[in-house]
Short mmCIF file of C-alpha atoms and ligand atoms in Angstrom, two decimals:
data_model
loop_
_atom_site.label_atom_id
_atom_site.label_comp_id
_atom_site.label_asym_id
_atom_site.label_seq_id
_atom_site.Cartn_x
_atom_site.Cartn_y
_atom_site.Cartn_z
CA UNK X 14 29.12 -65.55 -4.04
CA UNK X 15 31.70 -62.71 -3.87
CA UNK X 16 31.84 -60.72 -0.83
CA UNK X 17 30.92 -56.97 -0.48
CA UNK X 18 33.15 -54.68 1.72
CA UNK X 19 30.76 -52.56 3.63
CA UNK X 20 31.65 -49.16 5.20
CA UNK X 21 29.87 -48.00 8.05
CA UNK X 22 29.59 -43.92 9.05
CA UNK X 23 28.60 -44.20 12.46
CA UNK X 24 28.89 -47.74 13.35
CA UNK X 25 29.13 -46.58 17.21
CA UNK X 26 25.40 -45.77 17.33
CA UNK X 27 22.34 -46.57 17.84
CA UNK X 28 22.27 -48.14 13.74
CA UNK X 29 25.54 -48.64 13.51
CA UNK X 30 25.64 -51.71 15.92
CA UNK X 31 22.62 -52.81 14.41
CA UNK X 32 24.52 -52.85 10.86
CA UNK X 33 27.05 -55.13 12.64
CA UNK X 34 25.19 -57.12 14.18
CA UNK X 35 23.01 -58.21 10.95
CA UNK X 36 26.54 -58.33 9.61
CA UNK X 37 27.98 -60.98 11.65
CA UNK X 38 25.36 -63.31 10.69
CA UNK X 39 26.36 -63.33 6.88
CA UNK X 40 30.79 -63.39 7.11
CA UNK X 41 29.96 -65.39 3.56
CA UNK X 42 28.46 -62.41 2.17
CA UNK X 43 29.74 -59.42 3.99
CA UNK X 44 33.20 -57.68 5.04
CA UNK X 45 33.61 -54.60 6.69
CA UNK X 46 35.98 -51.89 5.17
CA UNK X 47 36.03 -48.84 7.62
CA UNK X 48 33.98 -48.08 10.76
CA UNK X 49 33.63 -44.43 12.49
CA UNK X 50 32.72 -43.18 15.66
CA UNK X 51 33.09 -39.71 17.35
CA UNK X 52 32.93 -40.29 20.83
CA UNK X 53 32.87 -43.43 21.93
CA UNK X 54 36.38 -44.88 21.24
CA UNK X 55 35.78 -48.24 23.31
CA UNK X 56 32.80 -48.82 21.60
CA UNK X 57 34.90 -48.42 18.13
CA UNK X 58 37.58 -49.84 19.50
CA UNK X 59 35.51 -53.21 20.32
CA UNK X 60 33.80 -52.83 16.72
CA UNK X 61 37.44 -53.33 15.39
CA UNK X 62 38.83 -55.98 17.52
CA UNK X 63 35.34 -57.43 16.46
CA UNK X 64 35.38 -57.35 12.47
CA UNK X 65 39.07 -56.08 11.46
CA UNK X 66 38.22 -53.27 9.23
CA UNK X 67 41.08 -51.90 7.00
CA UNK X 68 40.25 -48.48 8.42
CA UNK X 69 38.56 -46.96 11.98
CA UNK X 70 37.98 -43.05 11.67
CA UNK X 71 37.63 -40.62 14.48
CA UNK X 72 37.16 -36.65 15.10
CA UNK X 73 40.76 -35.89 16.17
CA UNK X 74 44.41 -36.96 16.38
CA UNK X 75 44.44 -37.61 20.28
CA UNK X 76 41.42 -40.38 19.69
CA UNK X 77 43.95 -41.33 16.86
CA UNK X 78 46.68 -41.94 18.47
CA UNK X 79 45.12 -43.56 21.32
CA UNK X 80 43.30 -46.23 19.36
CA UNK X 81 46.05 -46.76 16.83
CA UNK X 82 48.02 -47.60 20.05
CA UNK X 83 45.73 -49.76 21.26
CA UNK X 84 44.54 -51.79 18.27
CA UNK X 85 48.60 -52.16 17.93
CA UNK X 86 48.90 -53.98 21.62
CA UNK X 87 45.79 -55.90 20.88
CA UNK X 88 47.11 -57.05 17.04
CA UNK X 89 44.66 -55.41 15.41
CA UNK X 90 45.90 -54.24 11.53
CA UNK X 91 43.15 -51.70 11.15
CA UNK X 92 44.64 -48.12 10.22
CA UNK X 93 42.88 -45.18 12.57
CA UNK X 94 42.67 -41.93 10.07
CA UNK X 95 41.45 -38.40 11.43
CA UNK X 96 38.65 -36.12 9.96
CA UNK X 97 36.09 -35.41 7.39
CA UNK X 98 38.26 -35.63 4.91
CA UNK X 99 38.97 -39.14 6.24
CA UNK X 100 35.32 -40.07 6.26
CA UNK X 101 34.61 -39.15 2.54
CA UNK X 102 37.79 -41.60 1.18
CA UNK X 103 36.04 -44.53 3.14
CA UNK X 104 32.93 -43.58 2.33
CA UNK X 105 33.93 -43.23 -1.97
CA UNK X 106 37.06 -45.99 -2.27
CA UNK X 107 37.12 -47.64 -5.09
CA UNK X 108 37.09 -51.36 -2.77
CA UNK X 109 34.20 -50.57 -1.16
CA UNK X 110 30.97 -51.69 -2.68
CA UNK X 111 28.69 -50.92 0.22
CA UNK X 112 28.08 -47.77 2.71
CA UNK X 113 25.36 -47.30 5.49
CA UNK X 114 25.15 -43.71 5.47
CA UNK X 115 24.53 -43.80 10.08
CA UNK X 116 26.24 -40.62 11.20
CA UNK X 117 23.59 -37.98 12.60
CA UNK X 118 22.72 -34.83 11.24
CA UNK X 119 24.20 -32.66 9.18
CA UNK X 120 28.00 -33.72 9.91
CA UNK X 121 26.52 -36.77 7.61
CA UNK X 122 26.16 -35.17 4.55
CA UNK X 123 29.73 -34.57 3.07
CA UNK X 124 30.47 -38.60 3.55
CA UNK X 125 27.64 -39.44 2.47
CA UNK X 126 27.32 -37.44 -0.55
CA UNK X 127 30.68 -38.85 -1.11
CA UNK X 128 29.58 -42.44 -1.44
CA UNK X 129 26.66 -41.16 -3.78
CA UNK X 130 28.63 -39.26 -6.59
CA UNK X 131 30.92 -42.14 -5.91
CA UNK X 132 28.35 -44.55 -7.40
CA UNK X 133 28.21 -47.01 -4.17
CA UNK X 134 25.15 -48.77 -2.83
CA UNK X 135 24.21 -46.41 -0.37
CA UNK X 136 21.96 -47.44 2.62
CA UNK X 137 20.35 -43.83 3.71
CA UNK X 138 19.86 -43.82 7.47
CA UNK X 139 20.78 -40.17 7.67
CA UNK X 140 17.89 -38.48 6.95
CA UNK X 141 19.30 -35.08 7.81
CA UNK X 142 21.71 -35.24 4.62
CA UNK X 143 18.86 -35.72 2.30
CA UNK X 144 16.48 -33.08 4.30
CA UNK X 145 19.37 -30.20 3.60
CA UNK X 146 20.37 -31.00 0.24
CA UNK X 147 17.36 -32.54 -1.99
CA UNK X 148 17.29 -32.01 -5.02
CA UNK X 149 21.11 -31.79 -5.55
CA UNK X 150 21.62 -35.29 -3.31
CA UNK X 151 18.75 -36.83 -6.11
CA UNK X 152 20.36 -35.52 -8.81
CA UNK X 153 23.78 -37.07 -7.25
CA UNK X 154 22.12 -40.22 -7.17
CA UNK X 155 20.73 -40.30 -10.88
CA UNK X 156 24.44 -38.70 -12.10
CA UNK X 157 26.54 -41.55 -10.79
CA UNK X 158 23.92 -44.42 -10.61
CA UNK X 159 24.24 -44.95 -6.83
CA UNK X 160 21.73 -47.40 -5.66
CA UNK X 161 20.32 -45.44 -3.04
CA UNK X 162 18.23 -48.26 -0.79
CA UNK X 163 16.24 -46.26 2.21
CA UNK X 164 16.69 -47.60 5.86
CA UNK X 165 14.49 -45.17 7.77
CA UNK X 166 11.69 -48.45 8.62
CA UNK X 167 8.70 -46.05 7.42
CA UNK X 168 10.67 -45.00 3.77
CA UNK X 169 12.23 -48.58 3.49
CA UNK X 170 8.27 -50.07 4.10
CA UNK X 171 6.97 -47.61 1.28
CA UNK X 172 10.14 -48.82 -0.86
CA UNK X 173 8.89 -52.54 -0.68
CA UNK X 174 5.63 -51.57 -1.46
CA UNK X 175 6.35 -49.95 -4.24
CA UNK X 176 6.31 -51.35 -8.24
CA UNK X 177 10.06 -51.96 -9.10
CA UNK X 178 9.40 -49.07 -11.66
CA UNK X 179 7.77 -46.58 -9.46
CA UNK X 180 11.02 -44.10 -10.71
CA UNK X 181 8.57 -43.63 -13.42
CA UNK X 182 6.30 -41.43 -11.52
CA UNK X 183 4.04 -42.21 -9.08
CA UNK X 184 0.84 -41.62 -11.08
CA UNK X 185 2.20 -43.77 -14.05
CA UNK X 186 2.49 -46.88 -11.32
CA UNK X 187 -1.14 -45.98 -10.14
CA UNK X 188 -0.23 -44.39 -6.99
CA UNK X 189 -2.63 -41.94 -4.91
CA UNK X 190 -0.81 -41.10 -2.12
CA UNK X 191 1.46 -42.58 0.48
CA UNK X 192 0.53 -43.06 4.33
CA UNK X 193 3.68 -42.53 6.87
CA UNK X 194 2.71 -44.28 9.85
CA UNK X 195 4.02 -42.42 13.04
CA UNK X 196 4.07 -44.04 16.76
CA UNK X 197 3.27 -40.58 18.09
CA UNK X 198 6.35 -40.92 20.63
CA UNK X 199 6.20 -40.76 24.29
CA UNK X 200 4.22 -37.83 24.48
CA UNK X 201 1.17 -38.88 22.00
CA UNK X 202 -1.45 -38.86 25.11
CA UNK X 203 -0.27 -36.29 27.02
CA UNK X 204 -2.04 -32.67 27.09
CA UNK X 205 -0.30 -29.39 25.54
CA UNK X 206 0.21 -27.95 28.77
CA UNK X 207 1.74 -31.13 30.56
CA UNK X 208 4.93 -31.48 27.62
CA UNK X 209 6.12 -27.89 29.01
CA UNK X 210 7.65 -29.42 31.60
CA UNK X 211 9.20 -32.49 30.31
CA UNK X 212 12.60 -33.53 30.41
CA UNK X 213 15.12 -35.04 28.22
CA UNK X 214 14.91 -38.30 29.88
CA UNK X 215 11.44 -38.93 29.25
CA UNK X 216 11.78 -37.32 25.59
CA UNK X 217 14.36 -40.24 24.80
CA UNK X 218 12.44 -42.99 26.35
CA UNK X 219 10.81 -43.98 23.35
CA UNK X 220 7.90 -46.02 23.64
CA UNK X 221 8.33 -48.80 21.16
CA UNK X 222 12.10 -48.25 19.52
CA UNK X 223 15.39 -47.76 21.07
CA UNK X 224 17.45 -45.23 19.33
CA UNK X 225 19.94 -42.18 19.47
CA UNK X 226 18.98 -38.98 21.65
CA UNK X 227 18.68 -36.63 18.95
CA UNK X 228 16.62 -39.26 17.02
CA UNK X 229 14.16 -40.01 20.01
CA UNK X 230 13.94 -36.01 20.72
CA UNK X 231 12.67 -35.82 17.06
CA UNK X 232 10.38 -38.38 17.35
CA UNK X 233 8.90 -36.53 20.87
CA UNK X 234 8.40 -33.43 18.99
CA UNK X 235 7.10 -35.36 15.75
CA UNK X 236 10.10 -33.41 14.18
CA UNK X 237 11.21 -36.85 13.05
CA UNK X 238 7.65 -37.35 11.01
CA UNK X 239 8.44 -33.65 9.49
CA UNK X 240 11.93 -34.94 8.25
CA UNK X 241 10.61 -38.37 7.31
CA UNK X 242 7.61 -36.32 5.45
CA UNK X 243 10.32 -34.61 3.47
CA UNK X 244 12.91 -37.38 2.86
CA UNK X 245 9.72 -39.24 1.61
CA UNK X 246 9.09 -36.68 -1.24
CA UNK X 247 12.58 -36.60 -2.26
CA UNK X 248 12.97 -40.30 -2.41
CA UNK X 249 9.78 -41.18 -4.15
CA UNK X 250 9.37 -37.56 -5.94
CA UNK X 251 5.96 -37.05 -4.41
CA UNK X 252 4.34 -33.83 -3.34
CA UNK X 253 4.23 -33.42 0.19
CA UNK X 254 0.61 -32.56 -0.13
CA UNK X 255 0.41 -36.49 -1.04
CA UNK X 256 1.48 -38.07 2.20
CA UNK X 257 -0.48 -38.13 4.85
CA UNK X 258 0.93 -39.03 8.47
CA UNK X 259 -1.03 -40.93 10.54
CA UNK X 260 -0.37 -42.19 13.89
CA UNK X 261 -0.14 -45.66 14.46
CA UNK X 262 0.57 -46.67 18.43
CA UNK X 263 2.32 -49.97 17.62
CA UNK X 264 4.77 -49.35 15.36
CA UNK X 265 3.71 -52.29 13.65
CA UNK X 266 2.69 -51.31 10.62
CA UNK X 267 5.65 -49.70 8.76
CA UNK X 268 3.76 -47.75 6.43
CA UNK X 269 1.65 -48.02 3.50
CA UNK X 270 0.89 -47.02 0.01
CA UNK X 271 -2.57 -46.40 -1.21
CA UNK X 272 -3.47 -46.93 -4.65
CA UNK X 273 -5.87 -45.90 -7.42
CA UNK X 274 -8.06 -48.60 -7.74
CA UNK X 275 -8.50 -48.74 -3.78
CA UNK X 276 -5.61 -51.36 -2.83
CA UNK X 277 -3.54 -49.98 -0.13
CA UNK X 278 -0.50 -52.23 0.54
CA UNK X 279 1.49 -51.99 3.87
CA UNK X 280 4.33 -53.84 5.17
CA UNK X 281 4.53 -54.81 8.70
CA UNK X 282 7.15 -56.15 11.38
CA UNK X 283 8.24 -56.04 14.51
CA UNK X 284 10.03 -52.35 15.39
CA UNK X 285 13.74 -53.38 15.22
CA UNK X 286 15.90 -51.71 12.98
CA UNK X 287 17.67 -54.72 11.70
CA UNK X 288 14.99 -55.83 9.52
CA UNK X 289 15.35 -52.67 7.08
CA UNK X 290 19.13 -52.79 7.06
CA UNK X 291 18.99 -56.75 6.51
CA UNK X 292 16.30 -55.88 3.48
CA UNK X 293 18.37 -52.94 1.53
CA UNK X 294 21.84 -54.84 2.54
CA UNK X 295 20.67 -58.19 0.65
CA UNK X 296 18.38 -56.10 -1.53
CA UNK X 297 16.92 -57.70 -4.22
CA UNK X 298 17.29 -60.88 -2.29
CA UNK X 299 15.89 -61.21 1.42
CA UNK X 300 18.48 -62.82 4.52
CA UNK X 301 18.18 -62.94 7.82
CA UNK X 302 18.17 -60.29 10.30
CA UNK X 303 17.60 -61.69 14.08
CA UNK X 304 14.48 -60.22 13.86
CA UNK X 305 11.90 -62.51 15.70
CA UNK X 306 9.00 -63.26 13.74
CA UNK X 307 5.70 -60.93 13.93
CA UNK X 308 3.70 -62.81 16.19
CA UNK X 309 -0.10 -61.00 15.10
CA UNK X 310 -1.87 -62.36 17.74
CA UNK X 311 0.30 -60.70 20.43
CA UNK X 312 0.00 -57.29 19.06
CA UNK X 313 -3.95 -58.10 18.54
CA UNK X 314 -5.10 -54.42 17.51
CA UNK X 315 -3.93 -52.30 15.10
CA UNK X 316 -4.94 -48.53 16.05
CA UNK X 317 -4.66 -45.48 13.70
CA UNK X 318 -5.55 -41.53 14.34
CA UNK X 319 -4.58 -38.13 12.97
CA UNK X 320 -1.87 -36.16 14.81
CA UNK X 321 -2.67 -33.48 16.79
CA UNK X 322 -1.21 -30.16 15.27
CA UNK X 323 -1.52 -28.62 18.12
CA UNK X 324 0.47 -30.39 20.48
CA UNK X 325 3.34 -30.81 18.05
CA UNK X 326 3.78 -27.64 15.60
CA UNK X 327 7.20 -29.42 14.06
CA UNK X 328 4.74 -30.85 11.65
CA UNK X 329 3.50 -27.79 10.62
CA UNK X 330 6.76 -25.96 10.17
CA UNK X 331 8.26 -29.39 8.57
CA UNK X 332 5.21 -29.03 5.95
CA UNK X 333 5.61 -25.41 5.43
CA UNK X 334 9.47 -25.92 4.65
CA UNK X 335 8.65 -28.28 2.25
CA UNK X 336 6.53 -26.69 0.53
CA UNK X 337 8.57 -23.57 0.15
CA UNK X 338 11.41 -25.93 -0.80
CA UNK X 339 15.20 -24.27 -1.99
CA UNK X 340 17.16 -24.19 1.33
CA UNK X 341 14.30 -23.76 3.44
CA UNK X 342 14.87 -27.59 4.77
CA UNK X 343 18.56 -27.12 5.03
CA UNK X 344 17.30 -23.70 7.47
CA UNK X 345 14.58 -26.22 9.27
CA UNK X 346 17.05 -29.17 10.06
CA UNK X 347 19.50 -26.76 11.35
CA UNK X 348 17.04 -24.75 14.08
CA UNK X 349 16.43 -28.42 15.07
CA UNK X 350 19.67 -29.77 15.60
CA UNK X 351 20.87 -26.56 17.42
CA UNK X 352 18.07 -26.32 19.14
CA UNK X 353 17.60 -30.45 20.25
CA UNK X 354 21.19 -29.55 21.64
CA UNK X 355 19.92 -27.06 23.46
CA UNK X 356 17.31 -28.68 24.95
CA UNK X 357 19.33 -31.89 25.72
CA UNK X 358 21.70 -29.63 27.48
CA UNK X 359 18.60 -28.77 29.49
CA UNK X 360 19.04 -24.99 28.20
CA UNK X 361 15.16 -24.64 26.58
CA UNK X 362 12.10 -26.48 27.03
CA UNK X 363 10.74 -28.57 25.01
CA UNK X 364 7.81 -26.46 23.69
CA UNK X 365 10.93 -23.95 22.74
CA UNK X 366 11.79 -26.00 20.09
CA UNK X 367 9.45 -25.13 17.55
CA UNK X 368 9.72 -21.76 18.30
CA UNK X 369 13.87 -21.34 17.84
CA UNK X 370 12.60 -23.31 14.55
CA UNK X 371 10.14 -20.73 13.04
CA UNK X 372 12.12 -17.81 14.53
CA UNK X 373 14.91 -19.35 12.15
CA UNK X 374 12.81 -19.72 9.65
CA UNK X 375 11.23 -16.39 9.60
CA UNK X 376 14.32 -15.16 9.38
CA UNK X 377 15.86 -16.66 6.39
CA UNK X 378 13.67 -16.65 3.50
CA UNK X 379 14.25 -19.71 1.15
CA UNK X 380 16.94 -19.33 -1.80
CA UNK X 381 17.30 -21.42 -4.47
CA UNK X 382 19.87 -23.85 -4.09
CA UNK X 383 22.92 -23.27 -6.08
CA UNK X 384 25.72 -25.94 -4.90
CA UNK X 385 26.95 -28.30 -1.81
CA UNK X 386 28.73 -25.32 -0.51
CA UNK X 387 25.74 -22.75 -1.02
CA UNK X 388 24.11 -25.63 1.48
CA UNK X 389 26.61 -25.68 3.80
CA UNK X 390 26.93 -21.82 4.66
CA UNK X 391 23.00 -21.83 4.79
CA UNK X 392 23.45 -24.87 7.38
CA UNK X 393 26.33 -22.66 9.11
CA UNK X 394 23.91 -19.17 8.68
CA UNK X 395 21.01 -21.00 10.05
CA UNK X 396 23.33 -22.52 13.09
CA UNK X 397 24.27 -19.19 13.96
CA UNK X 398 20.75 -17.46 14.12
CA UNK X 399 19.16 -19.90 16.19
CA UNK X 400 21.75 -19.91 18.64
CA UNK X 401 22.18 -16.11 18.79
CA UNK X 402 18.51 -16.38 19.35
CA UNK X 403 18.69 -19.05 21.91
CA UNK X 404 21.39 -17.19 23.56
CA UNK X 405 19.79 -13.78 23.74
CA UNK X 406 15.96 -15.84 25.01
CA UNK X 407 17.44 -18.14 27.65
P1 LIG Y 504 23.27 -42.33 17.37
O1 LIG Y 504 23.36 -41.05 18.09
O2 LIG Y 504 23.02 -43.57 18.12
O3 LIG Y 504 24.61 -42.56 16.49
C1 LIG Y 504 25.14 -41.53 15.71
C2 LIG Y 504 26.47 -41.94 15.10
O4 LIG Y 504 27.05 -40.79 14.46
C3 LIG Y 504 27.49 -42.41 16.12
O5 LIG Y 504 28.33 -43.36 15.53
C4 LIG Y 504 28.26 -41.13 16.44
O6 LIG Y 504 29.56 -41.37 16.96
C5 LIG Y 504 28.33 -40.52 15.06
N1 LIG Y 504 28.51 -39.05 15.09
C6 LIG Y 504 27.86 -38.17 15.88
N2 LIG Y 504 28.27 -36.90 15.60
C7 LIG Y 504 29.20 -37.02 14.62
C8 LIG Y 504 29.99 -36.07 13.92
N3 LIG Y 504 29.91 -34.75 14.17
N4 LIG Y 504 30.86 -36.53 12.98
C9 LIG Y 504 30.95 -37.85 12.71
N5 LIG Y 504 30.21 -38.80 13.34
C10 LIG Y 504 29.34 -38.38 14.28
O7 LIG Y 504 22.15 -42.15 16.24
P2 LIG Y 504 21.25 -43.24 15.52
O8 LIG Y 504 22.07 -44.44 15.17
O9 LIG Y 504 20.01 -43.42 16.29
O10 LIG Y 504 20.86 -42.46 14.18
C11 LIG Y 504 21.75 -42.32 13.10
C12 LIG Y 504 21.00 -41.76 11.91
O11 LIG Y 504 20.03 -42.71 11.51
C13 LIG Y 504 20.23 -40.46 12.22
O12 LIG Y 504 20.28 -39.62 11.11
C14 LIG Y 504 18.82 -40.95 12.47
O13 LIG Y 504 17.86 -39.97 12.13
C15 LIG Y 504 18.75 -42.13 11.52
N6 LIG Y 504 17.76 -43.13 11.91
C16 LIG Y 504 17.91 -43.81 13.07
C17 LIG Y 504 16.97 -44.76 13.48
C18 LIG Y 504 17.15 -45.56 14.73
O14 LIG Y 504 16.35 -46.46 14.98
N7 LIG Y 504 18.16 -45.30 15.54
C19 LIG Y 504 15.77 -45.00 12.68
C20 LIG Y 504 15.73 -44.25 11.46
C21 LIG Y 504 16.68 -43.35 11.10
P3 LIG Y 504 29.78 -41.60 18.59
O15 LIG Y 504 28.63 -42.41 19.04
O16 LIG Y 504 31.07 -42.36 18.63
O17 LIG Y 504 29.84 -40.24 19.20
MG1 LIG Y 505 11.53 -43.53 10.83
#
C-alpha cells in the first residue's frame, strides 16, 4: 500500500487534532506534508515534533522565526513558511495527495480552493468556503476532478447514504428529499426571552460535541444548520426547499435521506468527529477511527421535533439567502462571522446576531457571481457594513 501525504489547514483546532489523531493510528497508510495554525504556536509546534511534516505555516514572520528556531533546537527538519500565499502551495503541491480543508471561515477559502482546482482529495470541513463561493467552488471541483469527500458529520452521513451515482441527480437515484438532523444546541429548551441574556460561555458549551467557538456560536444560533442547509444543496445539487431540518437531541442520528418508495436510510454513531474524517480519509474503504462503538441501548430513545423559527431567525435568513442565491451567501456568512466576533468579544448580544445579519443583507442585494475575486470584495463589502453597523448600534 503506498502512502498518502496529507496536508492539514488548521491542524491546531478543534478538527485539526482530530485529523491527527485518526492519523497516528494508520503511519502505514498516512504521512503528513504541512500543518497550519494561526495562533497557537505550541500547539503547532507539538503537532510537528509529533509527525515531522515537510512544512508548518503560520500568519506572520515573528511566529516564523520563533518556531523555525525552535523546531531547529529540538531537531525538527520541518520548514516554517509565512502567509496565504504559503497556505495555497501546501494546500495544491504536486506531493501531496490529500488535504483536510479545517481552517474557519472565510480565511479558508483561497487554500482550499487551491487544493480543489489543484485536483487533490479534498476533505471539506470548512463549510464557510463552500457557503461564499458555490457554484464556482462546484464547478472547481467538476473542472479538475477533485474528489471532494464531505466531513461536516450531518453532509458526510447523507454522503454514505447516498447511491454511488447520486451525481446523476437526485430524482434519477429516487431521492425525495434529505433530512439534516440538528442537536438544537445549548439553547434548544430555553424561552425567546431567556437567550437575551446569554453569554459566550454558555453559547460554546455545546451539549453533545466539543468544537471551535465560532463553530459552537453557530450551532447556538442554529446559524450552523443555515450553513449546513446550504453546503447541503451545493454538495448534493438539491433545492433547499428539499431539506428539511429537524432537531434531533442526541446527535445520534447523523442524518438521513428519504426516498421515493418510502425507505428513508440514516446513518448513526456516536458524536465524535473522527468517525467522518476516518470515513472520507480511507474512503472507499472503512479504518479505524478510536471511535467507541454505538452502544444503542445506552442512548435508548431517539427524539425528533421541528425547530422553532422563532427562537432562532438564522434559519430563516440562512433559507432566504439560499434561495436568492448569487453572493447573497457570501453577504450571509460574512454578517455572521463579523458579527460571532462581536459577540464573542462580548460587544452584542446574542439575539443581535440575526439582526447585524439581515441589516447586511438588506443592504446588499444579491449579484450574480462573476469570479473568486468578485467573492472576495463582496466578503470584504459585507465585512465592512456589518461592522459600520455594529459600530454605529453598540
Ligand atoms: P477551531 O477554531 O477549533 O480551529 C480553526 C483552525 O483554523 C485553527 O487551526 C486555527 O488556528 C485556524 N485559523 C483560524 N483563523 C485563521 C486564519 N485567519 N488563517 C488561517 N488559519 C486560521 O475550529 P474547528 O476545528 O471547530 O472548525 C474548523 C472548520 O470545520 C470550521 O469551518 C467548522 O465550521 C468546521 N466544522 C467543525 C466541526 C467540529 O466538530 N469542530 C464539525 C463540522 C464542521 P489557531 O488555532 O492556531 O489560531
Ligand atoms: Mg455539522
Amino acid at each position: 500500500m503506498s502512502v498518502s501525504l496529507v496536508t492539514v489547514l488548521g491542524a491546531t483546532g478543534s478538527i485539526g487534532v482530530s485529523t491527527l489523531d485518526v492519523i497516528s493510528r494508520h503511519p502505514e497508510r498516512y504521512s503528513v506534508y504541512a500543518l497550519t495554525g494561526h495562533s497557537r504556536m505550541e500547539a503547532l509546534q507539538a503537532q510537528c515534533l509529533a509527525h515531522r511534516p515537510r512544512y508548518a505555516v503560520v500568519a506572520n514572520s515573528d511566529q516564523a522565526q520563533a518556531l523555525q528556531a525552535r523546531l531547529r533546537d529540538a531537531r525538527c527538519e520541518t520548514e516554517v513558511l509565512v502567509g496565504c500565499d504559503a497556505l495555497e502551495q501546501v494546500a495544491s503541491a504536486a506531493e501531496v495527495d490529500v488535504v483536510m480543508a479545517a481552517i474557519v471561515g472565510g480565511a479558508g477559502l483561497r487554500p482550499t480552493l487551491a487544493a480543489v482546482r489543484a485536483g487533490k482529495r479534498v476533505l471539506l470541513a470548512n463549510k464557510e468556503a463552500l457557503v461564499m463561493s458555490g457554484a464556482l467552488f462546484m464547478q472547481a471541483v467538476k473542472d479538475s476532478g477533485a474528489v471532494l469527500l464531505p466531513i461536516d458529520s450531518e453532509h458526510n452521513a447523507i454522503f454514505q447514504c447516498l447511491p454511488s451515482d447520486f451525481a446523476r441527480g437526485m430524482s434519477n437515484v429516487g431521492v425525495r428529499r434529505i433530512l439534516l438532523t440538528a442537536s438544537g444546541g445549548p439553547f434548544r429548551d430555553m424561552c425567546g426571552a431567556d437567550l437575551v441574556s446569554v453569554t459566550p460561555e454558555q453559547a460554546c458549551a455545546h451539549p453533545n460535541w466539543s468544537m471551535g467557538q465560532k463553530i459552537s456560536v453557530d450551532s447556538a444560533s442554529m446559524m450552523n444548520k443555515g450553513l449546513e442547509l446550504i453546503e447541503a444543496s451545493w454538495l448534493f445539487d438539491v433545492r433547499p426547499s428539499q431539506i428539511e431540518i429537524v432537531i434531533h437531541p442526541q446527535s445520534v442520528v447523523h442524518s438521513l435521506v428519504d426516498y421515493v418508495d418510502g425507505s428513508v436510510i440514516a446513518q448513526l454513531g456516536n458524536p465524535d468527529m473522527r468517525t467522518p474524517i476516518a470515513y472520507a480519509l480511507a474512503w472507499p474503504e472503512r479504518i479505524d477511527s478510536g471511535v467507541s462503538p454505538l452502544d444503542l441501548l445506552s442512548v435508548a430513545r431517539l427524539d425528533f421535533r421541528p425547530p422553532d423559527p422563532q427562537m432562532f431567525p438564522c434559519l430563516r435568513l440562512a433559507r432566504q439567502a439560499a434561495e436568492a442565491g448569487g453572493t447573497a451567501c457570501a453577504v450571509l456568512n460574512a454578517a455572521n462571522e463579523v458579527a460571532v466576533e462581536a459577540f464573542l468579544a462580548r460587544r452584542i448580544g446574542f439575539t443581535d446576531i440575526p439582526v447585524i445579519i439581515e441589516h447586511t443583507l438588506e443592504c446588499m442585494a444579491p449579484e450574480s457571481v462573476q469570479d473568486l475575486e468578485h467573492i472576495l470584495l463582496t466578503d470584504r463589502h459585507a465585512r465592512e457594513h456589518a461592522q459600520n453597523w455594529l459600530n454605529s448600534h453598540f
